[in-house]
Amino acid sequence: MVEHTRTLDFKIAFAIGLGTMIAAGIFSLSGTAVAEIGSSAVIAFVIAAVIAGITAAAYSEFASIYSENGGGYLFTSRTFEDRQLLTYGIGMSLFLGYTGTTAFYLSTMDEWFFRFIIPEGLHWLPHGTTAVAAAVLLGTLNARGTEESGTFQLLVSGAKVAVLFAFIGGAFAFRGPSTAVGNFTAQFSTDVLGILEISALAFITFFGFSAIAASAGEIIEPRKTVPRAIAASIVSVTILYALVIVAMTNSTVPPEIIAREGETAMGEVAAGFLGPFGRSLIVAGAIFSMVSASNASILAASSIGSLMGRQGQAPRAFSRIHTRFNTPFWSVTAATGAIVALVVTFIMLFPGEGGFLPINLGLTVLTGFATFNLLLPLAVVNGALIYHRRLYPDIERGFRVPGVPIVPVIGIIANIGLITNLPMVGVGTGIGLTAILVVAYVVWGGGQEIEELVQRVDTPQQAASGQGTANGSGDDDDQFRILVPVARPSNAPSYVRLAEVLGTGHNGSPLIEVVTVTEIPEQTPHETMAEIATERVEDIESALAEKELSADYTVEGRTCRDVAFAILQAAREDSADLIVMGYPEENEEITTKVEYTAPCDVVFASGLTDDPISQINIGAGGGPHHLAAANLVRNMGEQGYSVNVISVDPAGEGTSEDPAATVSELSGVPDMHVYNVSAASIAEGLVSKSKEEGGVLMIGASRDRRLRRWVFGSTPDSVIKRAKLDEVPVLVYASSTSVPERIEDYLFPIYRYLLKLRNRSQTSTDQSTAES
């Protein structure tokens, strides 16, 4: 089954929290904070840490109950199960908060790049350029695997902690311990409002604890590891922040320069302590910090997007786990796209000053936007803890927050209080965008949860055939897995035989997984159809047992409101390598949906009989679907099946294909024959020759089918219609395609059209030359 594998231990979970917290807050806000309120910046950071710690306790308790990905969205969904609008609002707000936080981190990193790294000759580049590039690179990293990104997080977090210790040590060595402490104590401010404003801005730096909880589904022993990692990261970061503020107050750089430098002031301060080397060290540490914090936030955002997709509150593709990378690929892609959009909007199009339009947003407003979208859900999570305690008093809790309900109420008040101290433009932008997305959700209406849409049916654990078992799975994970959806029990034996033939040559005997889907109407409980589904499974088992098949197979039943979705979900869960199914003539939508979105290659069968397959006919052609079909035919030919390659010269519609590519792909087949035939159309030539030679006809889906009202393409659909008249079995092969390949499919008809024009032009030129 394709699902998340727990690969992150305590040290990586701790690094996720540490790496998210030690980021733009310490490297950019520290300079602004010291310039405005001096040593009282420590008080501001401690206030932010305490408020974060209260909510972190609620997160820890929830994470000790629900050890899945999703963080605050998961917790509110499990608490307020019937309040879809509320849970959607929390999920979307957190998604915007994480992506906004990442945009803030990377935009701050961009400022450091422009200030210290990028040569002045390249300062014509728009601010935000490196932020966009970094977002794409980090998105790619997270899309390829959480274990890789977790190890990366550990290494980078360790590097930047070492940089901070070097910075702190340099300050104490430069001033001496007693002088450093004296300078620090002499610069306290009594500006209460300023302290609260800095606390509101600094809160974003402590939100890393939620990144740990949001990734609980990836963490080993999450009920124990998550609370420990959250507590350890908050305490560690608070101590580090305090020491950095002490170092900043001992700077040799005048306060007015620190204020002017703003986000990059720490680099100038380090130069005063440690010289040019110190500046370079802090610049490297700052970039490490922004990158690792962004990495953790992308991981958390994609986890929330994945859960929202699974619960029907986001596009269902967000919940799909990539069969190769084992990550929520589309959710990561969406998070990366949102980050890029935020950077472009707040930094490139509408910067804080000097933009082309009078609208001024910039980094400070982006901070307010991101923090608002984090604080509001945190207030709801604190309230959810109180309600959850009353709703489920007997549920096992690995960790319990002391002082409930008083402590969560304090958390609610504190979170709302911080919101009132954020930049109002950022808060307004956050409210506006969230409101737009909530209205869009209301208009859409949401989708059904996957668990509600499709469910497995328990069936008897009896032997099916050979080594197969009903409703089970093979012991060898390396077996070539073929999923065979069956609607009519009487068709099961012929399709299992076909699957066995198609699976020859792949890691020994294939494992054939037969699934029957019982469609249920909307609003009908799955339980009402479970008995019917079970009976269908038993009928299929009986039909297969009567034929005494030698194949290794399993049988399972599912109830579902969408047959195509159930087939695709089974293929993803069971890591199918190939789907073999009939062409449902009465419902082409099933065929189309499976063909276009299957996670593996698909073979559609039409006109299949009980006769054993002895030889394969394949038409000459090109394109990814045809070549993939030829590869499968080659495997069969190498196992002893006779293969006929048919090249048709059509007198009417269609264009003849050179058989050379197909023959080359079938090299190594001992019993292969090539036939050149003439016919009125390609479909007629393929079918008539296949009927003459016997066996089944294999063809690939056309590449221009997406632009027409065809299922497989003009030629394959014509072949199926003609083959029904001549009673020739047809197999249509559709290979799975990635996004670039789908784009290529759309462009392919244009290429073919231009190629035809070129050939016609060349023919006309040759004729003119010959006549002259």
Coordinates of C-alpha atoms in Angstrom, one line a residue, residues 4-488:
H4 CA 3.5 7.6 4.4
T5 CA 6.4 5.7 6.0
R6 CA 7.6 7.0 9.5
T7 CA 11.2 7.9 9.0
L8 CA 11.8 11.0 11.2
D9 CA 13.2 10.3 14.7
F10 CA 13.5 12.7 17.7
K11 CA 16.6 14.5 16.5
I12 CA 15.0 15.3 13.1
A13 CA 11.7 16.3 14.7
F14 CA 13.7 18.5 17.1
A15 CA 15.6 19.9 14.1
I16 CA 12.3 20.7 12.3
G17 CA 11.2 22.8 15.2
L18 CA 14.6 24.3 15.8
G19 CA 15.2 25.0 12.2
T20 CA 11.8 26.7 11.8
M21 CA 12.2 28.9 14.8
I22 CA 15.9 29.9 14.3
A23 CA 15.2 31.8 11.1
A24 CA 14.2 35.2 10.0
G25 CA 13.1 36.1 13.5
I26 CA 16.6 36.0 14.9
F27 CA 18.5 37.2 11.9
S28 CA 16.1 40.0 10.8
L29 CA 13.9 40.9 13.7
S30 CA 16.7 41.0 16.2
G31 CA 18.2 44.1 14.6
T32 CA 14.8 45.9 14.3
A33 CA 13.9 44.9 17.9
V34 CA 17.1 46.2 19.5
A35 CA 16.9 49.4 17.5
E36 CA 13.4 50.1 18.8
I37 CA 13.3 48.8 22.4
G38 CA 16.9 47.9 23.2
S39 CA 17.4 45.1 25.7
S40 CA 13.7 44.8 26.3
A41 CA 13.7 42.8 23.0
V42 CA 14.4 39.9 25.3
I43 CA 11.1 40.5 27.1
A44 CA 9.3 40.7 23.8
F45 CA 10.7 37.4 22.6
V46 CA 10.0 35.7 26.0
I47 CA 6.4 36.9 25.8
A48 CA 6.1 35.5 22.3
A49 CA 7.7 32.2 23.6
V50 CA 5.3 31.9 26.5
I51 CA 2.2 32.5 24.4
A52 CA 3.6 30.0 21.8
G53 CA 4.3 27.5 24.7
I54 CA 0.7 27.6 25.9
T55 CA -0.6 26.7 22.5
A56 CA 2.3 24.3 22.0
A57 CA 1.0 22.4 25.0
A58 CA -2.4 22.0 23.4
Y59 CA -0.7 20.8 20.2
S60 CA 1.3 18.3 22.3
E61 CA -1.9 16.9 23.8
F62 CA -3.6 16.6 20.5
A63 CA -0.6 15.1 18.9
S64 CA -0.4 12.4 21.6
I65 CA -4.0 11.4 20.5
Y66 CA -3.9 11.8 16.8
S67 CA -0.5 10.7 15.4
E68 CA -1.1 11.8 11.8
N69 CA -0.1 14.7 9.6
G70 CA -2.1 17.9 9.6
G71 CA -1.4 19.7 12.9
G72 CA -4.0 22.2 13.9
Y73 CA -6.3 21.4 11.0
L74 CA -6.3 17.7 12.0
F75 CA -7.1 18.6 15.6
T76 CA -10.0 20.9 14.8
S77 CA -11.3 18.4 12.2
R78 CA -11.4 15.6 14.8
T79 CA -13.0 17.9 17.3
F80 CA -15.6 19.7 15.2
E81 CA -16.4 16.9 12.8
D82 CA -19.8 18.3 11.7
R83 CA -18.7 21.9 11.2
Q84 CA -17.2 21.8 7.7
L85 CA -17.0 25.6 7.2
L86 CA -15.0 26.1 10.4
T87 CA -12.6 23.3 9.7
Y88 CA -12.0 24.4 6.1
G89 CA -11.4 28.0 7.3
I90 CA -8.8 26.7 9.8
G91 CA -7.1 24.5 7.3
M92 CA -6.9 27.2 4.6
S93 CA -5.7 29.7 7.2
L94 CA -3.0 27.4 8.3
F95 CA -2.0 26.6 4.8
L96 CA -1.7 30.4 4.0
G97 CA 0.1 30.9 7.3
Y98 CA 2.7 28.3 6.5
T99 CA 3.2 29.4 3.0
G100 CA 3.2 33.0 4.1
T101 CA 5.8 32.3 6.7
T102 CA 7.9 30.6 4.1
A103 CA 7.5 33.5 1.8
F104 CA 8.7 35.8 4.7
Y105 CA 11.7 33.6 5.4
L106 CA 12.8 33.5 1.7
S107 CA 12.1 37.2 1.1
T108 CA 14.3 38.0 4.1
M109 CA 17.0 35.7 2.7
D110 CA 16.6 37.6 -0.5
E111 CA 17.4 40.9 1.3
W112 CA 20.6 39.3 2.7
F113 CA 21.5 38.2 -0.8
F114 CA 21.1 41.6 -2.3
R115 CA 22.9 43.3 0.7
F116 CA 25.9 40.9 0.9
I117 CA 26.2 38.4 -1.9
I118 CA 24.8 39.6 -5.3
P119 CA 27.2 42.0 -7.1
E120 CA 26.0 45.5 -7.6
G121 CA 26.1 44.9 -11.3
L122 CA 23.1 42.5 -10.8
H123 CA 21.1 44.7 -8.5
W124 CA 18.8 45.5 -11.5
L125 CA 17.2 42.1 -10.8
P126 CA 13.8 42.5 -9.0
H127 CA 13.9 41.9 -5.3
G128 CA 12.4 38.4 -4.6
T129 CA 14.3 36.7 -7.5
T130 CA 16.4 34.5 -5.2
A131 CA 13.3 33.9 -3.0
V132 CA 11.4 32.5 -5.9
A133 CA 14.3 30.3 -7.1
A134 CA 14.8 29.0 -3.5
A135 CA 11.1 28.2 -3.2
V136 CA 11.2 26.1 -6.4
L137 CA 14.3 24.2 -5.3
L138 CA 12.9 23.5 -1.8
G139 CA 9.6 22.4 -3.3
T140 CA 11.4 20.0 -5.5
L141 CA 13.4 18.7 -2.5
N142 CA 10.2 18.1 -0.5
A143 CA 8.4 16.5 -3.5
R144 CA 11.2 13.9 -3.7
G145 CA 10.9 12.6 -0.2
T146 CA 10.5 13.6 3.5
E147 CA 13.5 11.5 4.6
E148 CA 15.8 13.4 2.3
S149 CA 14.4 16.8 3.4
G150 CA 14.5 15.7 7.1
T151 CA 18.2 14.8 6.9
F152 CA 18.8 18.1 5.1
Q153 CA 16.9 19.9 7.9
L154 CA 19.2 18.2 10.6
L155 CA 22.4 19.2 8.9
V156 CA 21.4 22.8 8.2
S157 CA 19.9 23.4 11.7
G158 CA 23.2 22.2 13.2
A159 CA 25.2 24.5 11.1
K160 CA 23.2 27.6 11.9
V161 CA 23.2 26.9 15.7
A162 CA 27.0 26.7 15.5
V163 CA 27.0 30.1 13.7
L164 CA 24.9 31.7 16.4
F165 CA 27.2 30.4 19.1
A166 CA 30.1 31.8 17.2
F167 CA 28.3 35.2 17.1
I168 CA 27.5 35.1 20.8
G169 CA 31.0 34.0 21.7
G170 CA 32.5 36.8 19.6
A171 CA 30.4 39.4 21.4
F172 CA 31.4 38.2 24.9
A173 CA 35.0 37.9 23.9
F174 CA 35.0 41.3 22.4
R175 CA 33.4 43.1 25.4
G176 CA 34.2 40.7 28.2
P177 CA 31.5 39.0 30.2
S178 CA 31.0 41.7 32.8
T179 CA 30.9 44.5 30.4
A180 CA 28.6 42.7 28.1
V181 CA 26.1 42.1 30.9
G182 CA 26.4 45.7 32.0
N183 CA 25.7 47.1 28.6
F184 CA 22.7 44.8 28.3
T185 CA 21.1 45.8 31.6
A186 CA 21.6 49.5 30.8
Q187 CA 19.5 49.4 27.7
F188 CA 16.2 48.2 28.9
S189 CA 13.1 50.2 27.6
T190 CA 9.8 50.9 29.3
D191 CA 7.9 51.2 26.0
V192 CA 5.2 48.6 26.7
L193 CA 3.4 49.2 23.4
G194 CA 6.7 48.7 21.5
I195 CA 7.4 45.5 23.5
L196 CA 4.0 44.1 22.5
E197 CA 4.4 45.1 18.9
I198 CA 7.7 43.3 18.7
S199 CA 6.2 40.3 20.5
A200 CA 3.5 40.1 17.8
L201 CA 6.1 40.2 15.0
A202 CA 8.4 37.8 16.9
F203 CA 5.6 35.2 17.4
I204 CA 6.2 33.9 13.8
T205 CA 9.6 32.8 14.9
F206 CA 8.2 30.4 17.6
F207 CA 5.6 28.8 15.4
G208 CA 8.0 26.0 14.5
F209 CA 6.5 23.9 17.2
S210 CA 3.4 23.5 14.9
A211 CA 5.6 22.2 12.1
I212 CA 6.6 19.3 14.3
A213 CA 2.9 18.4 15.0
A214 CA 1.9 18.9 11.4
S215 CA 4.5 16.2 10.4
A216 CA 3.4 13.7 13.1
G217 CA 2.5 11.2 10.4
E218 CA 6.2 11.0 9.4
I219 CA 7.6 10.8 12.9
I220 CA 8.6 7.6 14.7
E221 CA 6.7 7.1 18.0
P222 CA 4.9 10.4 17.6
R223 CA 2.9 10.2 20.9
K224 CA 6.2 10.4 22.8
T225 CA 8.5 12.1 20.3
V226 CA 6.2 15.1 19.3
P227 CA 5.7 16.5 22.9
R228 CA 9.4 16.1 23.7
A229 CA 10.6 17.7 20.5
I230 CA 8.1 20.6 20.9
A231 CA 9.2 21.4 24.5
A232 CA 12.9 21.0 23.7
S233 CA 12.8 23.2 20.6
I234 CA 10.9 26.1 22.4
V235 CA 13.2 26.1 25.4
S236 CA 16.4 25.9 23.3
V237 CA 15.3 28.7 20.9
T238 CA 14.3 31.0 23.7
I239 CA 17.7 30.7 25.4
L240 CA 19.5 31.3 22.1
Y241 CA 17.4 34.3 21.3
A242 CA 18.1 35.9 24.7
L243 CA 21.8 35.4 24.2
V244 CA 21.7 36.9 20.7
I245 CA 19.9 40.0 22.0
V246 CA 22.6 40.4 24.7
A247 CA 25.2 40.2 21.9
M248 CA 23.3 42.8 19.8
T249 CA 23.1 45.3 22.6
N250 CA 26.9 45.2 22.8
S251 CA 27.4 46.1 19.2
T252 CA 30.0 48.6 18.0
V253 CA 27.6 49.7 15.3
P254 CA 25.7 52.9 16.2
P255 CA 21.9 52.4 16.9
E256 CA 20.9 54.6 13.9
I257 CA 22.9 52.3 11.6
I258 CA 21.3 49.2 13.1
A259 CA 17.9 50.8 12.6
R260 CA 18.7 51.7 9.0
E261 CA 20.1 48.2 8.2
G262 CA 16.9 46.6 9.5
E263 CA 16.7 43.0 8.4
T264 CA 20.4 42.8 7.6
A265 CA 21.7 44.6 10.7
M266 CA 23.1 41.4 12.3
G267 CA 25.7 41.1 9.5
E268 CA 27.1 44.6 10.3
V269 CA 27.1 43.8 14.1
A270 CA 29.0 40.6 13.5
A271 CA 31.6 42.5 11.4
G272 CA 32.2 44.7 14.4
F273 CA 32.9 41.7 16.7
L274 CA 34.7 39.4 14.3
G275 CA 35.7 41.5 11.3
P276 CA 34.9 40.6 7.7
F277 CA 35.0 36.9 8.6
G278 CA 32.3 37.4 11.1
R279 CA 30.1 39.1 8.6
S280 CA 30.5 36.3 6.2
L281 CA 29.8 33.8 8.9
I282 CA 26.6 35.5 9.9
V283 CA 25.5 35.9 6.3
A284 CA 26.0 32.1 5.8
G285 CA 24.2 31.4 9.0
A286 CA 21.3 33.6 8.0
I287 CA 20.9 31.9 4.7
F288 CA 21.1 28.5 6.3
S289 CA 18.4 29.6 8.7
M290 CA 16.0 30.9 6.1
V291 CA 16.4 27.8 3.9
S292 CA 15.9 25.3 6.7
A293 CA 13.0 27.1 8.2
S294 CA 11.4 27.3 4.8
N295 CA 12.0 23.6 4.2
A296 CA 10.2 22.7 7.4
S297 CA 7.3 25.1 6.7
I298 CA 6.8 23.6 3.2
L299 CA 6.7 20.1 4.7
A300 CA 4.0 21.3 7.2
A301 CA 2.0 23.1 4.6
S302 CA 2.0 20.1 2.3
S303 CA 0.8 17.9 5.1
I304 CA -2.2 20.1 5.7
G305 CA -3.0 20.3 2.0
S306 CA -2.8 16.5 1.8
L307 CA -5.2 16.0 4.7
M308 CA -7.6 18.6 3.2
G309 CA -7.6 16.8 -0.1
R310 CA -8.3 13.5 1.7
Q311 CA -11.2 15.1 3.6
G312 CA -12.7 16.7 0.5
Q313 CA -11.9 20.3 1.4
A314 CA -9.2 20.7 -1.3
P315 CA -8.7 19.1 -4.7
R316 CA -8.5 15.4 -4.2
A317 CA -5.2 15.2 -6.0
F318 CA -3.6 16.9 -3.0
S319 CA -4.0 13.6 -1.1
R320 CA -2.4 11.4 -3.6
I321 CA 0.9 9.9 -2.5
H322 CA 3.5 9.8 -5.4
T323 CA 4.2 6.1 -6.2
R324 CA 7.9 6.8 -6.6
F325 CA 8.7 9.5 -4.1
N326 CA 6.1 8.5 -1.5
T327 CA 5.2 12.1 -0.9
P328 CA 2.0 14.2 -1.4
F329 CA 3.4 15.5 -4.7
W330 CA 0.5 17.7 -5.7
S331 CA 0.1 19.2 -2.2
V332 CA 3.8 20.1 -2.2
T333 CA 3.4 21.6 -5.7
A334 CA 0.5 23.7 -4.5
A335 CA 2.4 24.9 -1.4
T336 CA 5.3 25.9 -3.6
G337 CA 3.1 27.7 -6.0
A338 CA 1.4 29.6 -3.2
I339 CA 4.8 30.7 -1.8
V340 CA 6.0 31.9 -5.2
A341 CA 2.7 33.9 -5.6
L342 CA 3.1 35.5 -2.2
V343 CA 6.7 36.5 -2.9
V344 CA 5.7 38.0 -6.3
T345 CA 2.8 39.9 -4.8
F346 CA 4.3 41.3 -1.6
I347 CA 7.9 41.8 -2.7
M348 CA 8.0 42.1 -6.5
L349 CA 4.8 43.8 -7.5
F350 CA 4.0 45.7 -4.4
P351 CA 7.1 46.3 -2.3
G352 CA 7.2 48.4 0.8
E353 CA 8.6 51.3 -1.2
G354 CA 9.7 52.2 -4.6
G355 CA 7.2 50.1 -6.5
F356 CA 5.6 50.8 -9.8
L357 CA 2.2 51.2 -8.3
P358 CA 1.0 53.2 -5.3
I359 CA 0.1 50.0 -3.3
N360 CA 2.8 49.3 -0.7
L361 CA 3.0 45.9 0.9
G362 CA 6.5 44.7 1.5
L363 CA 8.1 42.5 4.1
T364 CA 6.5 43.9 7.2
V365 CA 3.0 43.5 5.8
L366 CA 3.9 40.0 4.6
T367 CA 4.9 39.2 8.2
G368 CA 1.5 40.5 9.5
F369 CA -0.3 38.4 6.9
A370 CA 1.5 35.2 7.7
T371 CA 1.3 35.7 11.5
F372 CA -2.4 36.5 11.4
N373 CA -3.1 33.3 9.5
L374 CA -1.2 31.4 12.2
L375 CA -2.5 33.1 15.3
L376 CA -6.2 32.8 14.5
P377 CA -6.1 29.0 14.0
L378 CA -4.1 28.7 17.2
A379 CA -6.8 30.5 19.2
V380 CA -9.3 28.0 17.7
V381 CA -7.0 25.0 18.6
N382 CA -7.0 26.2 22.3
G383 CA -10.7 26.3 22.3
A384 CA -10.9 22.9 20.6
L385 CA -8.9 21.4 23.5
I386 CA -11.5 22.5 26.0
Y387 CA -14.3 21.2 23.9
H388 CA -12.4 17.9 23.1
R389 CA -11.9 17.2 26.8
R390 CA -15.7 17.4 27.4
L391 CA -16.6 15.6 24.2
Y392 CA -14.2 12.7 24.7
P393 CA -13.4 12.5 28.4
D394 CA -12.3 8.8 28.3
I395 CA -10.0 8.9 25.3
E396 CA -6.4 8.0 26.0
R397 CA -4.1 11.0 26.1
G398 CA -0.4 10.5 26.1
F399 CA 0.1 14.0 27.3
R400 CA -2.3 16.3 29.3
V401 CA -2.2 20.1 29.5
P402 CA -2.4 21.1 33.1
G403 CA -4.9 23.8 34.2
V404 CA -7.6 23.2 31.6
P405 CA -9.7 25.2 30.8
I406 CA -7.8 28.2 32.3
V407 CA -4.5 27.6 30.4
P408 CA -6.2 27.3 27.0
V409 CA -8.4 30.4 27.7
I410 CA -5.2 32.4 28.4
G411 CA -3.8 31.1 25.1
I412 CA -7.0 32.3 23.3
I413 CA -6.8 35.8 24.8
A414 CA -3.0 36.0 24.2
N415 CA -3.3 35.0 20.6
I416 CA -6.0 37.5 19.9
G417 CA -4.1 40.1 21.7
L418 CA -1.1 39.6 19.5
I419 CA -3.3 39.9 16.4
T420 CA -4.3 43.4 17.5
N421 CA -0.6 44.4 17.5
L422 CA 0.1 43.2 14.0
P423 CA 0.4 45.6 11.0
M424 CA -3.3 46.2 10.1
V425 CA -2.6 46.1 6.3
G426 CA -1.3 42.5 6.7
V427 CA -4.2 41.5 8.9
G428 CA -6.7 43.0 6.4
T429 CA -5.0 41.2 3.5
G430 CA -5.2 38.0 5.4
I431 CA -8.9 38.5 6.3
G432 CA -9.7 39.4 2.7
L433 CA -7.9 36.4 1.1
T434 CA -9.3 34.0 3.6
A435 CA -12.8 35.3 3.1
I436 CA -12.5 35.0 -0.7
L437 CA -11.4 31.3 -0.3
V438 CA -14.2 30.6 2.1
V439 CA -16.7 32.0 -0.3
A440 CA -15.1 29.9 -3.1
Y441 CA -15.5 26.8 -0.9
V442 CA -19.1 27.5 -0.2
V443 CA -19.8 27.9 -3.9
W444 CA -17.9 24.7 -4.7
G445 CA -19.5 22.8 -1.8
G446 CA -16.5 20.6 -1.1
G447 CA -16.1 17.0 -1.9
Q448 CA -16.6 13.8 0.0
E449 CA -14.0 12.3 2.3
I450 CA -12.1 9.4 0.7
E451 CA -13.2 7.2 3.6
E452 CA -16.8 8.2 2.8
L453 CA -16.4 7.8 -1.0
V454 CA -14.9 4.3 -1.0
Q455 CA -14.6 1.5 1.5
R456 CA -13.3 -2.0 1.5
V457 CA -15.6 -4.9 2.2
D458 CA -14.5 -7.6 4.5
T459 CA -14.6 -11.0 2.8
P460 CA -13.9 -14.6 3.9
Q461 CA -10.2 -15.5 4.2
Q462 CA -10.3 -18.6 2.0
A463 CA -7.7 -19.9 -0.5
A464 CA -8.3 -18.6 -4.0
S465 CA -5.9 -20.4 -6.2
G466 CA -2.3 -21.7 -6.0
Q467 CA -0.7 -19.3 -3.5
G468 CA -3.4 -16.7 -3.7
T469 CA -5.8 -15.7 -0.9
A470 CA -9.1 -13.9 -1.0
N471 CA -9.0 -10.3 0.2
G472 CA -5.3 -10.6 1.0
S473 CA -2.0 -9.7 -0.6
G474 CA 1.0 -11.6 -1.7
D475 CA 4.0 -12.0 0.5
D476 CA 6.5 -10.9 -2.1
D477 CA 6.5 -7.1 -2.4
D478 CA 8.7 -7.3 -5.5
Q479 CA 6.1 -9.2 -7.5
F480 CA 4.7 -7.6 -10.6
R481 CA 1.2 -6.5 -9.4
I482 CA -1.7 -6.4 -11.8
L483 CA -5.0 -4.9 -10.7
V484 CA -8.0 -6.4 -12.5
P485 CA -11.3 -4.6 -11.9
V486 CA -14.3 -6.9 -12.6
A487 CA -17.9 -6.0 -12.8
R488 CA -19.4 -9.3 -13.8

